[in-house]
Coordinates of C-alpha atoms in Angstrom, one line a residue:
Chain B
M1 CA 0.3 -2.6 -7.2
D2 CA 2.6 -0.9 -9.5
P3 CA 6.4 -1.4 -8.8
S4 CA 6.7 2.4 -8.9
E5 CA 4.3 2.6 -6.0
V6 CA 6.5 0.3 -4.0
E7 CA 9.4 2.5 -4.9
F8 CA 7.4 5.5 -3.8
L9 CA 7.0 3.8 -0.3
A10 CA 10.7 3.1 -0.3
E11 CA 11.5 6.8 -0.8
K12 CA 10.1 7.4 2.7
E13 CA 13.1 5.6 4.3
T14 CA 15.7 7.9 5.7
V15 CA 19.3 8.2 4.5
K16 CA 22.2 10.2 5.7
I17 CA 23.4 13.1 3.5
I18 CA 26.2 15.5 3.8
P19 CA 24.9 18.8 2.5
N20 CA 27.1 21.6 1.0
F21 CA 24.6 24.4 1.8
S22 CA 23.2 25.7 5.0
L23 CA 19.5 26.0 5.9
D24 CA 17.5 26.2 9.1
K25 CA 15.4 23.5 10.4
I26 CA 12.5 22.8 8.1
Y27 CA 9.1 21.8 9.4
L28 CA 7.5 19.4 7.0
I29 CA 4.0 17.9 7.6
G30 CA 5.7 14.5 8.0
G31 CA 8.2 15.7 10.6
D32 CA 11.1 18.1 11.1
L33 CA 14.3 18.0 9.1
G34 CA 17.7 19.6 9.5
P35 CA 19.2 22.0 10.3
F36 CA 21.5 21.7 7.3
N37 CA 25.1 22.7 7.7
P38 CA 27.8 22.2 5.1
G39 CA 29.8 19.1 5.9
L40 CA 27.6 17.9 8.8
P41 CA 25.7 14.7 8.1
V42 CA 21.9 14.9 8.5
D43 CA 19.1 12.3 8.1
V44 CA 16.6 13.0 5.4
P45 CA 14.0 10.9 3.5
V46 CA 15.3 9.4 0.3
W47 CA 13.1 11.4 -2.0
L48 CA 14.6 14.6 -0.7
A49 CA 18.2 13.2 -0.7
L50 CA 17.8 12.3 -4.4
N51 CA 16.4 15.7 -5.3
L52 CA 19.2 17.5 -3.5
K53 CA 21.7 15.1 -5.1
Q54 CA 20.3 15.8 -8.6
R55 CA 20.8 19.5 -7.9
Q56 CA 24.3 18.8 -6.6
K57 CA 23.6 20.1 -3.2
C58 CA 24.7 17.1 -1.2
R59 CA 26.6 13.9 -1.0
I60 CA 24.7 10.7 0.0
V61 CA 26.2 8.5 2.6
P62 CA 25.3 4.9 1.7
P63 CA 23.4 2.9 4.4
E64 CA 25.6 0.7 6.5
W65 CA 24.4 -2.5 4.9
M66 CA 25.3 -1.3 1.4
D67 CA 28.8 -2.7 1.8
V68 CA 30.5 -5.4 -0.3
E69 CA 31.6 -7.6 2.7
K70 CA 28.2 -7.5 4.5
L71 CA 26.3 -8.2 1.3
E72 CA 28.7 -11.1 0.5
E73 CA 27.9 -12.6 3.9
M74 CA 24.2 -12.1 3.3
R75 CA 24.4 -13.8 -0.1
E76 CA 26.2 -16.9 1.3
L77 CA 23.6 -17.1 4.1
E78 CA 20.7 -16.7 1.7
R79 CA 22.1 -19.5 -0.5
K80 CA 22.7 -21.8 2.4
E81 CA 19.4 -21.4 4.2
D82 CA 16.1 -22.9 2.9
M83 CA 14.1 -20.2 4.5
F84 CA 14.1 -16.5 3.8
T85 CA 16.8 -14.8 5.8
P86 CA 16.2 -11.4 7.4
V87 CA 17.0 -8.5 5.0
P88 CA 18.9 -5.4 6.1
S89 CA 16.2 -3.1 5.0
P90 CA 12.5 -3.8 4.0
Y91 CA 13.2 -1.9 0.8
Y92 CA 16.7 -3.2 0.1
M93 CA 16.1 -3.7 -3.6
E94 CA 14.4 -0.4 -4.3
L95 CA 17.0 1.6 -2.2
T96 CA 19.9 -0.1 -4.0
K97 CA 18.3 0.7 -7.3
L98 CA 17.5 4.3 -6.4
L99 CA 20.8 5.1 -4.8
L100 CA 22.9 3.4 -7.4
N101 CA 21.1 5.0 -10.3
H102 CA 21.3 8.5 -8.9
A103 CA 24.3 8.6 -6.6
S104 CA 26.7 5.9 -7.8
D105 CA 29.6 8.3 -7.4
N106 CA 29.0 8.5 -3.7
I107 CA 28.9 4.7 -3.2
P108 CA 32.2 2.8 -3.2
K109 CA 32.2 -0.3 -5.4
A110 CA 28.8 0.5 -6.8
D111 CA 29.0 -2.2 -9.5
D112 CA 29.9 -5.0 -7.1
I113 CA 27.0 -3.9 -4.9
R114 CA 24.6 -4.0 -7.8
T115 CA 25.7 -7.5 -8.7
L116 CA 25.5 -8.8 -5.1
V117 CA 22.1 -7.4 -4.4
K118 CA 20.9 -8.8 -7.7
D119 CA 22.3 -12.2 -6.6
I120 CA 20.5 -12.0 -3.3
W121 CA 17.3 -11.0 -5.1
D122 CA 17.5 -13.9 -7.6
T123 CA 18.1 -16.4 -4.8
R124 CA 15.1 -15.1 -2.9
I125 CA 12.8 -15.0 -5.9
A126 CA 13.8 -18.6 -6.7
K127 CA 12.8 -19.6 -3.2
L128 CA 9.6 -17.6 -3.4
R129 CA 8.6 -19.4 -6.7
L130 CA 9.4 -22.8 -5.0
S131 CA 7.3 -22.0 -2.0
A132 CA 4.4 -20.6 -4.1
D133 CA 4.5 -23.9 -6.1
S134 CA 4.3 -26.0 -3.0
F135 CA 1.6 -23.7 -1.5
I136 CA -0.5 -24.4 -4.5
S137 CA 0.2 -28.1 -5.0
Q138 CA -0.6 -28.8 -1.4
Q139 CA -3.6 -26.6 -1.4
E140 CA -2.7 -24.8 1.7
A141 CA -5.0 -22.1 3.2
H142 CA -2.4 -20.2 5.1
A143 CA 1.2 -19.3 4.7
K144 CA 3.6 -17.4 6.9
L145 CA 5.9 -15.1 4.9
D146 CA 8.2 -13.5 7.4
N147 CA 11.2 -11.6 6.1
L148 CA 9.7 -11.2 2.6
T149 CA 9.8 -7.6 1.4
L150 CA 7.0 -5.7 -0.2
M151 CA 8.7 -5.7 -3.6
E152 CA 9.2 -9.4 -3.5
I153 CA 5.5 -10.0 -2.6
N154 CA 4.6 -7.6 -5.3
T155 CA 6.4 -9.5 -8.1
I156 CA 4.3 -12.6 -7.4
R157 CA 1.1 -11.0 -6.2
S158 CA -1.1 -10.7 -9.2
F159 CA -0.1 -14.1 -10.7
L160 CA -0.4 -16.0 -7.4
L161 CA -3.6 -14.4 -6.2
D162 CA -5.3 -14.8 -9.6
S163 CA -4.3 -18.4 -9.9
L164 CA -5.6 -19.1 -6.4
N165 CA -8.9 -17.4 -7.3
C166 CA -9.3 -19.4 -10.4
M167 CA -8.6 -22.6 -8.7
Y168 CA -11.0 -21.7 -6.0
K169 CA -13.7 -21.1 -8.7
L170 CA -12.9 -24.4 -10.4
R171 CA -13.1 -26.3 -7.1
S172 CA -16.2 -24.7 -5.8
N173 CA -17.7 -25.3 -9.3
L174 CA -19.3 -21.9 -9.7
Q175 CA -21.2 -21.2 -12.8
P176 CA -19.8 -18.4 -15.0
G177 CA -23.0 -16.4 -14.5
S178 CA -22.6 -16.3 -10.7
S179 CA -18.9 -15.7 -10.8
K180 CA -17.5 -13.4 -8.2
G181 CA -15.3 -10.4 -9.0
Q182 CA -11.7 -11.3 -9.5
A183 CA -8.9 -9.9 -7.5
M184 CA -7.9 -6.7 -9.0
D185 CA -5.4 -3.9 -8.4
Y186 CA -7.2 -0.8 -7.2
Chain X
M1 CA 9.0 38.1 2.8
S2 CA 7.8 35.8 5.5
D3 CA 9.5 32.5 6.3
P4 CA 8.0 29.3 5.0
P5 CA 5.4 27.8 7.4
S6 CA 7.1 26.9 10.6
D7 CA 4.3 26.1 12.9
D8 CA 2.8 23.2 10.9
G9 CA 5.0 20.5 12.1
S10 CA 4.2 21.0 15.8
D11 CA 0.5 21.5 16.1
A12 CA -1.6 18.5 16.9
I13 CA -4.9 17.5 15.2
H14 CA -7.9 16.3 17.0
D15 CA -9.3 13.1 15.6
D16 CA -13.0 12.9 16.5
G17 CA -12.1 14.8 19.7
Q18 CA -10.6 11.7 21.2
D19 CA -7.0 10.9 20.5
V20 CA -4.7 13.6 19.5
M21 CA -2.6 13.0 16.4
T22 CA 0.5 14.7 15.1
P23 CA 0.5 15.5 11.4
A24 CA 3.1 12.8 10.9
E25 CA 0.8 10.2 12.5
L26 CA -2.1 11.5 10.3
I27 CA -0.1 10.9 7.2
A28 CA 0.8 7.4 8.4
K29 CA -2.9 6.8 9.0
L30 CA -3.7 7.9 5.4
E31 CA -1.0 5.6 4.0
E32 CA -2.4 2.7 6.0
A33 CA -5.9 3.4 4.7
W34 CA -4.5 3.6 1.2
L35 CA -2.7 0.2 1.2
N36 CA -5.7 -1.5 2.9
E37 CA -8.1 -0.1 0.3
K38 CA -5.7 -1.1 -2.5
F39 CA -5.5 -4.7 -1.5
S40 CA -8.8 -5.5 0.1
P41 CA -11.3 -7.1 -2.3
E42 CA -14.3 -5.2 -0.9
L43 CA -14.9 -1.5 -0.2
L44 CA -13.7 -0.6 3.4
E45 CA -15.3 1.9 5.7
N46 CA -14.7 5.4 4.7
R47 CA -12.0 7.4 6.5
S48 CA -13.4 10.8 5.8
E49 CA -12.0 12.2 9.1
V50 CA -8.5 11.4 7.9
V51 CA -9.1 12.6 4.4
E52 CA -10.5 15.9 5.7
C53 CA -7.6 16.5 8.1
V54 CA -5.1 15.8 5.4
M55 CA -6.9 18.2 3.1
E56 CA -6.9 20.8 5.8
Q57 CA -3.1 20.4 6.3
L58 CA -2.5 20.6 2.6
T59 CA -4.6 23.7 2.1
H60 CA -3.0 25.4 5.1
M61 CA 0.5 24.6 3.8
E62 CA -0.3 25.8 0.3
A63 CA -1.7 29.0 1.6
N64 CA 1.5 29.5 3.6
L65 CA 3.6 28.8 0.5
Q66 CA 1.7 31.5 -1.5
R67 CA 3.4 34.0 0.7
V68 CA 6.9 32.8 0.1
K69 CA 9.0 34.2 -2.7
K70 CA 10.0 32.1 -5.7
G71 CA 13.2 30.1 -5.6
D72 CA 13.1 29.6 -1.9
A73 CA 14.9 26.3 -1.0
K74 CA 12.5 25.4 1.8
A75 CA 9.5 26.1 -0.3
S76 CA 10.5 23.6 -3.0
M77 CA 10.9 20.9 -0.3
H78 CA 7.5 21.7 1.1
R79 CA 6.0 21.6 -2.5
M80 CA 7.6 18.2 -3.1
E81 CA 6.1 16.9 0.2
I82 CA 2.7 18.3 -0.7
D83 CA 2.9 16.5 -4.1
R84 CA 3.7 13.2 -2.5
I85 CA 0.9 13.5 0.0
R86 CA -1.5 14.5 -2.7
F87 CA -0.6 11.5 -4.7
V88 CA -1.4 9.1 -1.9
L89 CA -4.6 10.9 -1.2
S90 CA -5.9 10.8 -4.8
S91 CA -4.7 7.3 -5.3
Y92 CA -6.7 6.3 -2.2
L93 CA -9.9 8.1 -3.3
R94 CA -9.5 6.8 -6.8
S95 CA -9.3 3.2 -5.7
R96 CA -12.5 3.7 -3.7
L97 CA -14.3 5.1 -6.7
Q98 CA -13.1 2.2 -8.8
K99 CA -14.6 -0.2 -6.3
I100 CA -17.8 1.7 -6.2
E101 CA -18.1 1.5 -10.0
R102 CA -17.4 -2.2 -9.8
F103 CA -19.7 -3.1 -7.0
F104 CA -22.3 -0.3 -6.9
P105 CA -25.5 -2.4 -6.5
H106 CA -24.1 -4.3 -3.6
I107 CA -22.6 -1.3 -1.9
L108 CA -25.9 0.6 -2.3
E109 CA -27.8 -2.5 -1.0
R110 CA -25.6 -2.6 2.0
E111 CA -26.1 1.1 2.6
K112 CA -29.9 0.6 2.5
S113 CA -29.9 -2.2 5.0
R114 CA -27.6 -0.4 7.3
G115 CA -29.1 0.2 10.8
E116 CA -29.6 3.6 12.3
G117 CA -26.3 4.7 13.9
D118 CA -24.1 2.3 12.1
P119 CA -21.2 4.0 10.4
S120 CA -21.6 4.3 6.7
L121 CA -19.2 2.7 4.2
L122 CA -19.4 5.7 1.9
S123 CA -18.8 9.3 2.5
P124 CA -21.7 11.6 1.5
E125 CA -19.9 12.5 -1.8
E126 CA -19.2 8.8 -2.5
F127 CA -22.8 8.0 -1.8
A128 CA -24.0 10.6 -4.3
F129 CA -21.6 9.2 -6.8
A130 CA -22.8 5.7 -6.3
K131 CA -26.4 6.6 -6.7
E132 CA -25.7 8.7 -9.8
Y133 CA -23.6 5.9 -11.3
H134 CA -26.4 3.4 -10.6
A135 CA -29.0 5.7 -12.3
N136 CA -26.8 6.4 -15.3
T137 CA -26.0 2.7 -15.8
E138 CA -29.7 1.9 -15.8
T139 CA -30.6 4.7 -18.2
Y140 CA -27.8 3.6 -20.5
L141 CA -28.8 0.0 -20.6
K142 CA -32.4 1.0 -21.2
A143 CA -31.5 3.4 -24.0
V144 CA -29.2 1.0 -25.9
A145 CA -30.9 -2.3 -25.5
L146 CA -33.6 -3.0 -23.0
K147 CA -36.4 -0.9 -24.5
R148 CA -36.0 -2.9 -27.7
M149 CA -36.4 -6.2 -25.9
P150 CA -39.7 -8.1 -25.5
P151 CA -41.6 -6.7 -22.6
N152 CA -40.9 -9.6 -20.3
L153 CA -37.1 -9.1 -20.6
Q154 CA -37.0 -5.3 -20.1
T155 CA -35.8 -5.3 -16.6
V156 CA -32.3 -6.2 -15.3
D157 CA -31.7 -7.0 -11.7
M158 CA -28.4 -5.1 -11.0
L159 CA -27.7 -7.1 -7.9
K160 CA -27.6 -10.3 -10.0
A161 CA -26.0 -8.7 -13.1
V162 CA -23.0 -7.2 -11.3
P163 CA -20.5 -9.6 -9.6
E164 CA -20.1 -9.4 -5.9
P165 CA -16.7 -8.7 -4.3
C166 CA -14.9 -12.0 -3.8
L167 CA -14.2 -12.2 -0.1
D168 CA -12.5 -15.5 -0.5
S169 CA -9.6 -14.0 -2.3
F170 CA -6.2 -14.4 -0.7
V171 CA -4.5 -11.3 0.7
F172 CA -1.0 -10.6 2.0
L173 CA -1.0 -9.0 5.5
R174 CA 1.3 -7.9 8.3
V175 CA 0.2 -8.2 11.9
K176 CA 0.2 -5.1 14.0
E177 CA -1.4 -6.5 17.2
R178 CA -0.8 -10.1 18.2
Q179 CA -3.7 -12.4 17.4
E180 CA -4.5 -15.8 18.8
N181 CA -6.6 -18.6 17.5
I182 CA -7.3 -17.5 14.0
L183 CA -9.3 -20.3 12.5
I184 CA -8.0 -21.5 9.1
E185 CA -10.7 -23.3 7.1
P186 CA -9.6 -26.2 5.0
E187 CA -9.2 -25.9 1.3
T188 CA -10.3 -29.4 0.4
D189 CA -12.6 -31.9 2.2
D190 CA -9.8 -34.2 3.2
Q191 CA -8.0 -31.5 5.1
R192 CA -8.9 -30.4 8.6
E193 CA -9.4 -26.9 9.9
Y194 CA -6.8 -25.6 12.3
V195 CA -5.9 -22.5 14.3
V196 CA -2.9 -20.3 14.1
D197 CA -1.5 -17.6 16.4
M198 CA -0.2 -14.5 14.6
E199 CA 2.8 -12.8 16.2
E200 CA 3.1 -9.0 16.0
G201 CA 5.2 -8.0 12.9
S202 CA 4.8 -11.4 11.2
Q203 CA 3.5 -11.6 7.6
H204 CA 0.9 -14.0 6.3
L205 CA -1.0 -15.1 3.2
M206 CA -4.6 -16.1 3.8
R207 CA -8.2 -15.6 2.8
Y208 CA -9.5 -12.1 3.2
R209 CA -12.8 -13.4 4.8
T210 CA -10.9 -14.9 7.8
I211 CA -9.3 -11.6 8.7
A212 CA -11.7 -9.0 7.4
P213 CA -12.7 -7.8 10.9
L214 CA -9.1 -7.4 11.8
V215 CA -8.5 -5.1 8.9
S216 CA -11.3 -2.8 9.9
S217 CA -10.2 -2.8 13.5
G218 CA -6.6 -1.9 12.4
A219 CA -5.0 -5.0 14.0
V220 CA -3.6 -6.1 10.7
Q221 CA -2.3 -4.2 7.7
L222 CA -2.8 -5.5 4.2
I223 CA 0.4 -5.4 2.1

């Protein structure tokens, strides 16, 4: 899967915005939004929030977890624990990137948040690599991956799945002629 | 000028005349089907009822937007949403076509051996595509090489020539309905098989073959 597709899924998450225009309730296929009144916060999907922000029609309220203190706590916990700790949002990395790239003026301490989230991400990816390594070396057939986010799975997906397929082929001693289709991104 | 469509969000859609879905649930169904199709190594059952309903919604919405004047703030939001849904829809259909191109002899073979009344893997359009792709591949191979071969080598068994989908691939999945006693087969001879229970909401990495029936029943979601 392409990272941009994961980002596409993340854009469905809702975020609070404070519009500076007024508009009646709008009935989208995916659900109703609004009404929009200047100064009154309203929940909208991220894709709409970013579009309105780019047209300077709203201010984005950062999600609660996008806060230096909370993220520092998370970083410490993530470093202390051997397991993956629960993340505040299943799309924390994508949302941080999207919101900071497009609305950093609405987010206090944007640079600190960027660094903290990157630290958390790095710690988690390091853990992920370690566990993938032990998964392969112990030739496990099943792994539980709670608290992993889609983006994290996606960074390791093609490499891990292809390696597992190759090893399976080597082990089951298939001839090249009868080889089965490899895992592929559709 | 008329207001942008305002009745679309509320009317319900009948899915096979059984359960009633709201448009939002319909879109969620499409996204589920999209991700499952993207990550499963084999072609899944077609979801033409979902595809048709979504198409209907999109056409309806677009027809309504025709009547709205340019520069309307609501209309641009509706257009963006339509574009997003259209992207998922075409990505879904495209990944199915890719699989058909990759595995066509096996898919057609399965279609042939399908019993009366069993649901078809392919939609009528996909079936026509698969048959045509098969015929074209054969004609092409004949024209460029086979007819110049010695007579005893002039046929190719497509079923042997084209690799089968590898059902033993690993997949990532999230559990939507709690499952008990899923048998995990051992990787090597000195390991023993064991069973796991999968809690709702938990995520796993395992072989596709083990959980293939759960994907089609909708109990797990590939991620």
